[in-house]
PDB file of C-alpha atoms and ligand atoms in Angstrom:
ATOM      1  CA  UNK A1287      -4.725  -6.795  11.407  1.00  0.00           C
ATOM      2  CA  UNK A1288      -7.025  -9.520   9.771  1.00  0.00           C
ATOM      3  CA  UNK A1289      -4.567 -12.631   9.721  1.00  0.00           C
ATOM      4  CA  UNK A1290      -6.854 -14.772   7.555  1.00  0.00           C
ATOM      5  CA  UNK A1291      -7.107 -11.974   5.020  1.00  0.00           C
ATOM      6  CA  UNK A1292      -3.150 -11.576   5.022  1.00  0.00           C
ATOM      7  CA  UNK A1293      -2.607 -14.996   4.332  1.00  0.00           C
ATOM      8  CA  UNK A1294      -5.072 -15.383   1.407  1.00  0.00           C
ATOM      9  CA  UNK A1295      -3.521 -12.447  -0.094  1.00  0.00           C
ATOM     10  CA  UNK A1296      -0.115 -13.552   0.535  1.00  0.00           C
ATOM     11  CA  UNK A1297      -0.948 -17.033  -1.242  1.00  0.00           C
ATOM     12  CA  UNK A1298      -2.389 -15.206  -4.394  1.00  0.00           C
ATOM     13  CA  UNK A1299       0.714 -12.587  -4.236  1.00  0.00           C
ATOM     14  CA  UNK A1300       3.112 -15.661  -4.304  1.00  0.00           C
ATOM     15  CA  UNK A1301       1.350 -17.615  -6.983  1.00  0.00           C
ATOM     16  CA  UNK A1302       1.337 -14.579  -9.239  1.00  0.00           C
ATOM     17  CA  UNK A1303       5.158 -13.979  -8.409  1.00  0.00           C
ATOM     18  CA  UNK A1304       5.740 -17.545  -9.455  1.00  0.00           C
ATOM     19  CA  UNK A1305       3.872 -16.995 -12.678  1.00  0.00           C
ATOM     20  CA  UNK A1306       5.831 -14.072 -13.669  1.00  0.00           C
ATOM     21  CA  UNK A1307       9.043 -15.776 -12.957  1.00  0.00           C
ATOM     22  CA  UNK A1308       8.074 -18.644 -15.096  1.00  0.00           C
ATOM     23  CA  UNK A1309       7.001 -16.369 -17.836  1.00  0.00           C
ATOM     24  CA  UNK A1310      10.313 -14.277 -17.570  1.00  0.00           C
ATOM     25  CA  UNK A1311      12.403 -17.376 -17.507  1.00  0.00           C
ATOM     26  CA  UNK A1312      10.419 -18.849 -20.643  1.00  0.00           C
ATOM     27  CA  UNK A1313      11.243 -15.490 -22.529  1.00  0.00           C
ATOM     28  CA  UNK A1314      15.092 -15.580 -21.477  1.00  0.00           C
ATOM     29  CA  UNK A1315      14.542 -12.667 -19.086  1.00  0.00           C
ATOM     30  CA  UNK A1316      15.705 -12.090 -15.511  1.00  0.00           C
ATOM     31  CA  UNK A1317      12.547 -12.310 -13.224  1.00  0.00           C
ATOM     32  CA  UNK A1318      13.981  -9.466 -11.113  1.00  0.00           C
ATOM     33  CA  UNK A1319      13.410  -7.135 -14.022  1.00  0.00           C
ATOM     34  CA  UNK A1320       9.539  -7.478 -13.508  1.00  0.00           C
ATOM     35  CA  UNK A1321       7.905  -5.391 -10.717  1.00  0.00           C
ATOM     36  CA  UNK A1322       4.537  -6.207  -9.539  1.00  0.00           C
ATOM     37  CA  UNK A1323       2.105  -3.606  -9.023  1.00  0.00           C
ATOM     38  CA  UNK A1324      -0.753  -4.792  -7.082  1.00  0.00           C
ATOM     39  CA  UNK A1325      -3.802  -2.889  -7.621  1.00  0.00           C
ATOM     40  CA  UNK A1326      -5.883  -1.997  -4.669  1.00  0.00           C
ATOM     41  CA  UNK A1327      -8.579   0.515  -6.207  1.00  0.00           C
ATOM     42  CA  UNK A1328     -11.941   0.537  -4.328  1.00  0.00           C
ATOM     43  CA  UNK A1329     -10.562  -1.973  -1.780  1.00  0.00           C
ATOM     44  CA  UNK A1330     -10.843  -0.364   1.946  1.00  0.00           C
ATOM     45  CA  UNK A1331      -7.858   0.578   3.658  1.00  0.00           C
ATOM     46  CA  UNK A1332      -7.673  -2.613   5.839  1.00  0.00           C
ATOM     47  CA  UNK A1333      -7.211  -4.607   2.631  1.00  0.00           C
ATOM     48  CA  UNK A1334      -4.466  -2.366   1.633  1.00  0.00           C
ATOM     49  CA  UNK A1335      -2.657  -2.686   4.806  1.00  0.00           C
ATOM     50  CA  UNK A1336      -3.175  -6.408   4.628  1.00  0.00           C
ATOM     51  CA  UNK A1337      -1.700  -6.391   1.118  1.00  0.00           C
ATOM     52  CA  UNK A1338       1.430  -4.520   2.526  1.00  0.00           C
ATOM     53  CA  UNK A1339       1.636  -6.962   5.265  1.00  0.00           C
ATOM     54  CA  UNK A1340       1.635  -9.907   2.761  1.00  0.00           C
ATOM     55  CA  UNK A1341       4.552  -8.569   0.996  1.00  0.00           C
ATOM     56  CA  UNK A1342       3.114  -5.739  -1.638  1.00  0.00           C
ATOM     57  CA  UNK A1343       5.763  -3.442  -2.405  1.00  0.00           C
ATOM     58  CA  UNK A1344       4.011  -1.338  -5.235  1.00  0.00           C
ATOM     59  CA  UNK A1345       0.537  -0.382  -4.893  1.00  0.00           C
ATOM     60  CA  UNK A1346      -1.771   0.580  -7.748  1.00  0.00           C
ATOM     61  CA  UNK A1347      -4.614   2.944  -7.396  1.00  0.00           C
ATOM     62  CA  UNK A1348      -7.170   4.743  -9.866  1.00  0.00           C
ATOM     63  CA  UNK A1349      -8.713   7.702  -8.065  1.00  0.00           C
ATOM     64  CA  UNK A1350      -6.220  10.225  -6.543  1.00  0.00           C
ATOM     65  CA  UNK A1351      -8.723  11.399  -3.583  1.00  0.00           C
ATOM     66  CA  UNK A1352      -9.392   7.555  -2.645  1.00  0.00           C
ATOM     67  CA  UNK A1353      -5.596   6.697  -2.648  1.00  0.00           C
ATOM     68  CA  UNK A1354      -4.331   9.760  -0.695  1.00  0.00           C
ATOM     69  CA  UNK A1355      -7.152   9.145   1.965  1.00  0.00           C
ATOM     70  CA  UNK A1356      -5.801   5.602   2.291  1.00  0.00           C
ATOM     71  CA  UNK A1357      -2.026   6.653   1.979  1.00  0.00           C
ATOM     72  CA  UNK A1358      -2.670   9.142   4.740  1.00  0.00           C
ATOM     73  CA  UNK A1359      -4.290   6.567   6.978  1.00  0.00           C
ATOM     74  CA  UNK A1360      -1.655   3.781   6.497  1.00  0.00           C
ATOM     75  CA  UNK A1361       1.082   6.342   6.963  1.00  0.00           C
ATOM     76  CA  UNK A1362       4.441   6.192   5.528  1.00  0.00           C
ATOM     77  CA  UNK A1363       5.294   2.502   5.061  1.00  0.00           C
ATOM     78  CA  UNK A1364       7.444   0.155   2.786  1.00  0.00           C
ATOM     79  CA  UNK A1365       5.239   0.444  -0.230  1.00  0.00           C
ATOM     80  CA  UNK A1366       5.466   2.662  -3.261  1.00  0.00           C
ATOM     81  CA  UNK A1367       2.084   4.187  -4.397  1.00  0.00           C
ATOM     82  CA  UNK A1368       1.639   4.406  -8.359  1.00  0.00           C
ATOM     83  CA  UNK A1369      -1.147   6.125  -9.929  1.00  0.00           C
ATOM     84  CA  UNK A1370      -2.550   4.017 -12.969  1.00  0.00           C
ATOM     85  CA  UNK A1371      -5.815   5.679 -13.732  1.00  0.00           C
ATOM     86  CA  UNK A1372      -6.712   8.868 -15.717  1.00  0.00           C
ATOM     87  CA  UNK A1373      -5.814  11.933 -13.899  1.00  0.00           C
ATOM     88  CA  UNK A1374      -8.177  14.912 -14.430  1.00  0.00           C
ATOM     89  CA  UNK A1375      -5.820  18.366 -14.775  1.00  0.00           C
ATOM     90  CA  UNK A1376      -7.478  19.518 -11.201  1.00  0.00           C
ATOM     91  CA  UNK A1377      -6.177  16.380  -9.519  1.00  0.00           C
ATOM     92  CA  UNK A1378      -2.731  16.898 -10.636  1.00  0.00           C
ATOM     93  CA  UNK A1379      -1.477  18.529  -7.273  1.00  0.00           C
ATOM     94  CA  UNK A1380      -2.508  15.272  -5.363  1.00  0.00           C
ATOM     95  CA  UNK A1381      -0.601  13.025  -7.861  1.00  0.00           C
ATOM     96  CA  UNK A1382       2.611  15.239  -7.681  1.00  0.00           C
ATOM     97  CA  UNK A1383       2.514  15.215  -3.751  1.00  0.00           C
ATOM     98  CA  UNK A1384       1.273  11.643  -2.941  1.00  0.00           C
ATOM     99  CA  UNK A1385       2.335   9.228  -5.669  1.00  0.00           C
ATOM    100  CA  UNK A1386       5.732   7.823  -6.086  1.00  0.00           C
ATOM    101  CA  UNK A1387       4.938   7.047  -9.973  1.00  0.00           C
ATOM    102  CA  UNK A1388       2.342   8.055 -12.581  1.00  0.00           C
ATOM    103  CA  UNK A1389       1.620   5.398 -15.123  1.00  0.00           C
ATOM    104  CA  UNK A1390      -1.004   7.386 -17.292  1.00  0.00           C
ATOM    105  CA  UNK A1391       0.461  10.657 -18.228  1.00  0.00           C
ATOM    106  CA  UNK A1392      -1.878  11.470 -21.232  1.00  0.00           C
ATOM    107  CA  UNK A1393      -1.593  15.274 -22.233  1.00  0.00           C
ATOM    108  CA  UNK A1394       0.629  17.962 -22.187  1.00  0.00           C
ATOM    109  CA  UNK A1395      -1.841  20.010 -20.007  1.00  0.00           C
ATOM    110  CA  UNK A1396      -1.709  17.523 -17.357  1.00  0.00           C
ATOM    111  CA  UNK A1397       2.122  17.393 -17.699  1.00  0.00           C
ATOM    112  CA  UNK A1398       2.608  21.071 -17.063  1.00  0.00           C
ATOM    113  CA  UNK A1399       0.342  21.371 -14.006  1.00  0.00           C
ATOM    114  CA  UNK A1400       2.169  18.289 -12.648  1.00  0.00           C
ATOM    115  CA  UNK A1401       5.372  19.963 -13.383  1.00  0.00           C
ATOM    116  CA  UNK A1402       4.408  23.062 -11.483  1.00  0.00           C
ATOM    117  CA  UNK A1403       3.083  21.096  -8.339  1.00  0.00           C
ATOM    118  CA  UNK A1404       6.170  18.758  -8.265  1.00  0.00           C
ATOM    119  CA  UNK A1405       8.420  22.111  -8.345  1.00  0.00           C
ATOM    120  CA  UNK A1406       6.630  23.575  -5.359  1.00  0.00           C
ATOM    121  CA  UNK A1407       7.272  20.434  -3.291  1.00  0.00           C
ATOM    122  CA  UNK A1408      10.965  20.207  -4.677  1.00  0.00           C
ATOM    123  CA  UNK A1409       9.902  16.654  -5.918  1.00  0.00           C
ATOM    124  CA  UNK A1410      10.681  14.691  -9.101  1.00  0.00           C
ATOM    125  CA  UNK A1411       7.917  12.628 -10.373  1.00  0.00           C
ATOM    126  CA  UNK A1412       8.655   9.510 -12.590  1.00  0.00           C
ATOM    127  CA  UNK A1413       6.168   9.219 -15.137  1.00  0.00           C
ATOM    128  CA  UNK A1414       5.158   6.779 -17.998  1.00  0.00           C
ATOM    129  CA  UNK A1415       3.236   8.016 -21.050  1.00  0.00           C
ATOM    130  CA  UNK A1416      -0.168   6.341 -21.538  1.00  0.00           C
ATOM    131  CA  UNK A1417      -0.689   5.238 -25.056  1.00  0.00           C
ATOM    132  CA  UNK A1418      -3.568   3.633 -27.152  1.00  0.00           C
ATOM    133  CA  UNK A1419      -2.244   0.731 -28.938  1.00  0.00           C
ATOM    134  CA  UNK A1420      -5.456  -1.000 -29.908  1.00  0.00           C
ATOM    135  CA  UNK A1421      -7.920   1.920 -31.050  1.00  0.00           C
ATOM    136  CA  UNK A1422     -10.374   0.554 -28.243  1.00  0.00           C
ATOM    137  CA  UNK A1423     -10.248  -0.465 -24.674  1.00  0.00           C
ATOM    138  CA  UNK A1424      -9.156   2.810 -22.731  1.00  0.00           C
ATOM    139  CA  UNK A1425     -10.644   5.828 -24.031  1.00  0.00           C
ATOM    140  CA  UNK A1426      -7.430   7.560 -22.852  1.00  0.00           C
ATOM    141  CA  UNK A1427      -3.847   7.605 -23.780  1.00  0.00           C
ATOM    142  CA  UNK A1428      -1.982   9.064 -26.978  1.00  0.00           C
ATOM    143  CA  UNK A1429      -3.386   7.337 -30.110  1.00  0.00           C
ATOM    144  CA  UNK A1430      -0.694   5.107 -31.243  1.00  0.00           C
ATOM    145  CA  UNK A1431      -2.479   2.182 -32.657  1.00  0.00           C
ATOM    146  CA  UNK A1432      -1.069   2.749 -36.266  1.00  0.00           C
ATOM    147  CA  UNK A1433       2.301   3.351 -36.829  1.00  0.00           C
ATOM    148  CA  UNK A1434       1.481   6.479 -38.908  1.00  0.00           C
ATOM    149  CA  UNK A1435       0.262   8.130 -35.536  1.00  0.00           C
ATOM    150  CA  UNK A1436       3.821   7.733 -33.942  1.00  0.00           C
ATOM    151  CA  UNK A1437       5.794  10.573 -35.626  1.00  0.00           C
ATOM    152  CA  UNK A1438       3.047  13.065 -34.171  1.00  0.00           C
ATOM    153  CA  UNK A1439       3.917  11.873 -30.367  1.00  0.00           C
ATOM    154  CA  UNK A1440       7.261  13.384 -30.658  1.00  0.00           C
ATOM    155  CA  UNK A1441       6.229  17.055 -30.115  1.00  0.00           C
ATOM    156  CA  UNK A1442       4.459  16.125 -26.959  1.00  0.00           C
ATOM    157  CA  UNK A1443       7.391  13.839 -25.807  1.00  0.00           C
ATOM    158  CA  UNK A1444      10.060  16.480 -26.455  1.00  0.00           C
ATOM    159  CA  UNK A1445       7.959  19.052 -24.188  1.00  0.00           C
ATOM    160  CA  UNK A1446       7.510  16.609 -21.452  1.00  0.00           C
ATOM    161  CA  UNK A1447      10.924  15.794 -21.475  1.00  0.00           C
ATOM    162  CA  UNK A1448      12.024  19.183 -21.132  1.00  0.00           C
ATOM    163  CA  UNK A1449       9.935  19.775 -17.793  1.00  0.00           C
ATOM    164  CA  UNK A1450      12.705  19.481 -15.240  1.00  0.00           C
ATOM    165  CA  UNK A1451      10.438  17.837 -12.225  1.00  0.00           C
ATOM    166  CA  UNK A1452       9.090  14.949 -14.483  1.00  0.00           C
ATOM    167  CA  UNK A1453      11.247  11.907 -15.361  1.00  0.00           C
ATOM    168  CA  UNK A1454      10.068  10.048 -18.395  1.00  0.00           C
ATOM    169  CA  UNK A1455      10.771   6.297 -17.681  1.00  0.00           C
ATOM    170  CA  UNK A1456       8.704   4.525 -20.234  1.00  0.00           C
ATOM    171  CA  UNK A1457       5.135   3.713 -21.575  1.00  0.00           C
ATOM    172  CA  UNK A1458       1.765   2.278 -20.326  1.00  0.00           C
ATOM    173  CA  UNK A1459      -1.121   0.812 -22.052  1.00  0.00           C
ATOM    174  CA  UNK A1460      -4.530  -0.679 -21.150  1.00  0.00           C
ATOM    175  CA  UNK A1461      -5.818  -2.590 -24.056  1.00  0.00           C
ATOM    176  CA  UNK A1462      -9.549  -3.912 -24.307  1.00  0.00           C
ATOM    177  CA  UNK A1463     -10.580  -6.517 -21.765  1.00  0.00           C
ATOM    178  CA  UNK A1464      -9.684  -9.924 -23.037  1.00  0.00           C
ATOM    179  CA  UNK A1465     -11.240 -13.325 -22.188  1.00  0.00           C
ATOM    180  CA  UNK A1466      -8.027 -14.968 -23.355  1.00  0.00           C
ATOM    181  CA  UNK A1467      -4.491 -13.680 -22.525  1.00  0.00           C
ATOM    182  CA  UNK A1468      -3.162 -14.250 -26.274  1.00  0.00           C
ATOM    183  CA  UNK A1469      -5.776 -11.681 -27.470  1.00  0.00           C
ATOM    184  CA  UNK A1470      -3.518  -9.178 -25.733  1.00  0.00           C
ATOM    185  CA  UNK A1471      -0.265 -10.150 -27.276  1.00  0.00           C
ATOM    186  CA  UNK A1472      -0.446  -8.177 -30.366  1.00  0.00           C
ATOM    187  CA  UNK A1473      -1.036  -5.069 -28.336  1.00  0.00           C
ATOM    188  CA  UNK A1474       1.835  -5.804 -26.153  1.00  0.00           C
ATOM    189  CA  UNK A1475       4.019  -6.199 -29.171  1.00  0.00           C
ATOM    190  CA  UNK A1476       2.977  -3.012 -30.651  1.00  0.00           C
ATOM    191  CA  UNK A1477       3.692  -1.208 -27.206  1.00  0.00           C
ATOM    192  CA  UNK A1478       7.214  -2.674 -27.310  1.00  0.00           C
ATOM    193  CA  UNK A1479       7.889  -1.668 -30.703  1.00  0.00           C
ATOM    194  CA  UNK A1480       6.714   2.017 -29.764  1.00  0.00           C
ATOM    195  CA  UNK A1481       9.319   1.805 -27.157  1.00  0.00           C
ATOM    196  CA  UNK A1482      11.975   1.055 -29.416  1.00  0.00           C
ATOM    197  CA  UNK A1483      10.930   3.580 -31.866  1.00  0.00           C
ATOM    198  CA  UNK A1484      10.713   6.329 -29.248  1.00  0.00           C
ATOM    199  CA  UNK A1485      14.202   5.055 -27.971  1.00  0.00           C
ATOM    200  CA  UNK A1486      15.482   6.117 -31.384  1.00  0.00           C
ATOM    201  CA  UNK A1487      13.692   9.242 -31.979  1.00  0.00           C
ATOM    202  CA  UNK A1488      13.937  10.579 -28.414  1.00  0.00           C
ATOM    203  CA  UNK A1489      17.318   8.716 -26.914  1.00  0.00           C
ATOM    204  CA  UNK A1490      17.657  11.528 -24.344  1.00  0.00           C
ATOM    205  CA  UNK A1491      14.948  10.149 -22.431  1.00  0.00           C
ATOM    206  CA  UNK A1492      14.882   6.894 -20.429  1.00  0.00           C
ATOM    207  CA  UNK A1493      12.156   4.557 -21.959  1.00  0.00           C
ATOM    208  CA  UNK A1494      13.126   1.368 -20.072  1.00  0.00           C
ATOM    209  CA  UNK A1495       9.778   0.774 -18.396  1.00  0.00           C
ATOM    210  CA  UNK A1496       6.891  -1.046 -19.970  1.00  0.00           C
ATOM    211  CA  UNK A1497       3.751  -1.121 -17.902  1.00  0.00           C
ATOM    212  CA  UNK A1498       1.256  -3.594 -19.176  1.00  0.00           C
ATOM    213  CA  UNK A1499      -0.576  -6.778 -18.415  1.00  0.00           C
ATOM    214  CA  UNK A1500      -3.444  -7.415 -16.019  1.00  0.00           C
ATOM    215  CA  UNK A1501      -4.788 -10.175 -14.046  1.00  0.00           C
ATOM    216  CA  UNK A1502      -5.949 -11.806 -17.177  1.00  0.00           C
ATOM    217  CA  UNK A1503      -2.758 -11.478 -19.102  1.00  0.00           C
ATOM    218  CA  UNK A1504       0.166 -10.514 -17.247  1.00  0.00           C
ATOM    219  CA  UNK A1505       2.208 -13.791 -18.084  1.00  0.00           C
ATOM    220  CA  UNK A1506       1.907 -12.853 -21.712  1.00  0.00           C
ATOM    221  CA  UNK A1507       2.861  -9.308 -20.936  1.00  0.00           C
ATOM    222  CA  UNK A1508       6.044 -10.647 -19.329  1.00  0.00           C
ATOM    223  CA  UNK A1509       6.751 -12.750 -22.344  1.00  0.00           C
ATOM    224  CA  UNK A1510       6.587  -9.649 -24.459  1.00  0.00           C
ATOM    225  CA  UNK A1511       8.847  -7.423 -22.322  1.00  0.00           C
ATOM    226  CA  UNK A1512       6.511  -5.865 -19.202  1.00  0.00           C
ATOM    227  CA  UNK A1513       8.582  -4.533 -16.507  1.00  0.00           C
ATOM    228  CA  UNK A1514       5.625  -3.478 -14.759  1.00  0.00           C
ATOM    229  CA  UNK A1515       2.435  -5.430 -14.411  1.00  0.00           C
ATOM    230  CA  UNK A1516      -0.685  -4.262 -12.796  1.00  0.00           C
ATOM    231  CA  UNK A1517      -2.760  -6.964 -11.099  1.00  0.00           C
ATOM    232  CA  UNK A1518      -5.689  -6.563  -9.181  1.00  0.00           C
ATOM    233  CA  UNK A1519      -8.596  -9.258  -8.969  1.00  0.00           C
ATOM    234  CA  UNK A1520      -6.188 -12.146  -9.152  1.00  0.00           C
ATOM    235  CA  UNK A1521      -4.564 -11.016  -5.819  1.00  0.00           C
ATOM    236  CA  UNK A1522      -7.182  -8.942  -4.073  1.00  0.00           C
ATOM    237  CA  UNK A1523     -10.237 -10.565  -5.037  1.00  0.00           C
ATOM    238  CA  UNK A1524     -13.549  -9.008  -6.878  1.00  0.00           C
ATOM    239  CA  UNK A1525     -13.873  -5.301  -6.486  1.00  0.00           C
ATOM    240  CA  UNK A1526     -17.053  -3.848  -5.263  1.00  0.00           C
ATOM    241  CA  UNK A1527     -18.594  -1.547  -7.887  1.00  0.00           C
ATOM    242  CA  UNK A1528     -17.730   2.044  -7.365  1.00  0.00           C
ATOM    243  CA  UNK A1529     -20.567   3.824  -5.655  1.00  0.00           C
TER     244      UNK A1529
HETATM  245  C1  PLP B1153      -7.989  -1.995 -12.440  1.00  0.00           C
HETATM  246  C2  PLP B1153      -6.940  -1.983 -13.381  1.00  0.00           C
HETATM  247  C3  PLP B1153      -5.925  -2.896 -13.495  1.00  0.00           C
HETATM  248  C4  PLP B1153      -6.074  -4.191 -12.762  1.00  0.00           C
HETATM  249  O1  PLP B1153      -7.166  -5.058 -13.386  1.00  0.00           O
HETATM  250  P1  PLP B1153      -7.524  -6.384 -12.740  1.00  0.00           P
HETATM  251  O2  PLP B1153      -8.243  -7.298 -13.870  1.00  0.00           O
HETATM  252  O3  PLP B1153      -8.108  -6.354 -11.566  1.00  0.00           O
HETATM  253  O4  PLP B1153      -5.885  -7.291 -12.552  1.00  0.00           O
HETATM  254  C5  PLP B1153      -4.771  -2.623 -14.262  1.00  0.00           C
HETATM  255  N1  PLP B1153      -4.665  -1.410 -14.896  1.00  0.00           N
HETATM  256  C6  PLP B1153      -5.605  -0.514 -14.894  1.00  0.00           C
HETATM  257  C7  PLP B1153      -5.215   0.670 -15.463  1.00  0.00           C
HETATM  258  C8  PLP B1153      -6.860  -0.571 -14.073  1.00  0.00           C
HETATM  259  O5  PLP B1153      -7.560   0.339 -14.055  1.00  0.00           O
END
């Protein structure tokens, strides 16, 4: 284990935790209601091990095969592995077998395949619906930037809720890249309002989780109600371009 790397990551992790706690307190929220997902995509297995050693409890990965290779190499440890990137339907089996939560469920087709593989392995997969609340940014996610689009979500949501091996837990969004944290605030507010809407429309499901905020804007996301923040660069350092 690279001790220098562990202590660097630990310092940045603690700094991030402190900022989360301050943002939560300023909004009158319990800091314990926010979970920090450390985004380790593209970082080698040694760095992921260092992050776990430094105290990361939740790891975020974007590419199923890369994540499965890392998880297999590390073995069953203390950390939970969360899939936060777009999942192609043909990768559904990897996600159903190797992940503890999916943040980016964005189609009924993917949901049905996840249901099938989760049933095969007798697992229940917690999922968040990815929605696009900006009209730009991620090209994935259910379109939800205008309130007029919200009623159309109902059909897919009801069908997903009927799948017995998937457990809907809330919403996720990836707004466009911001230079300033404040630019993201309107999108975080919109995601929270959509959460309120779906809680009323589909009260049988659990909508408690809001996955929003990255290195640039996680503190603003916490002020607006995030329960999961996804922070990569601010903790792990710069990523190499994906080859
Ligand atoms: C890469 C990624 C992040 C982390 O972004 P940073 O700017 O490195 O903090 C968060 N969420 C998703 C969906 C990502 O793909």
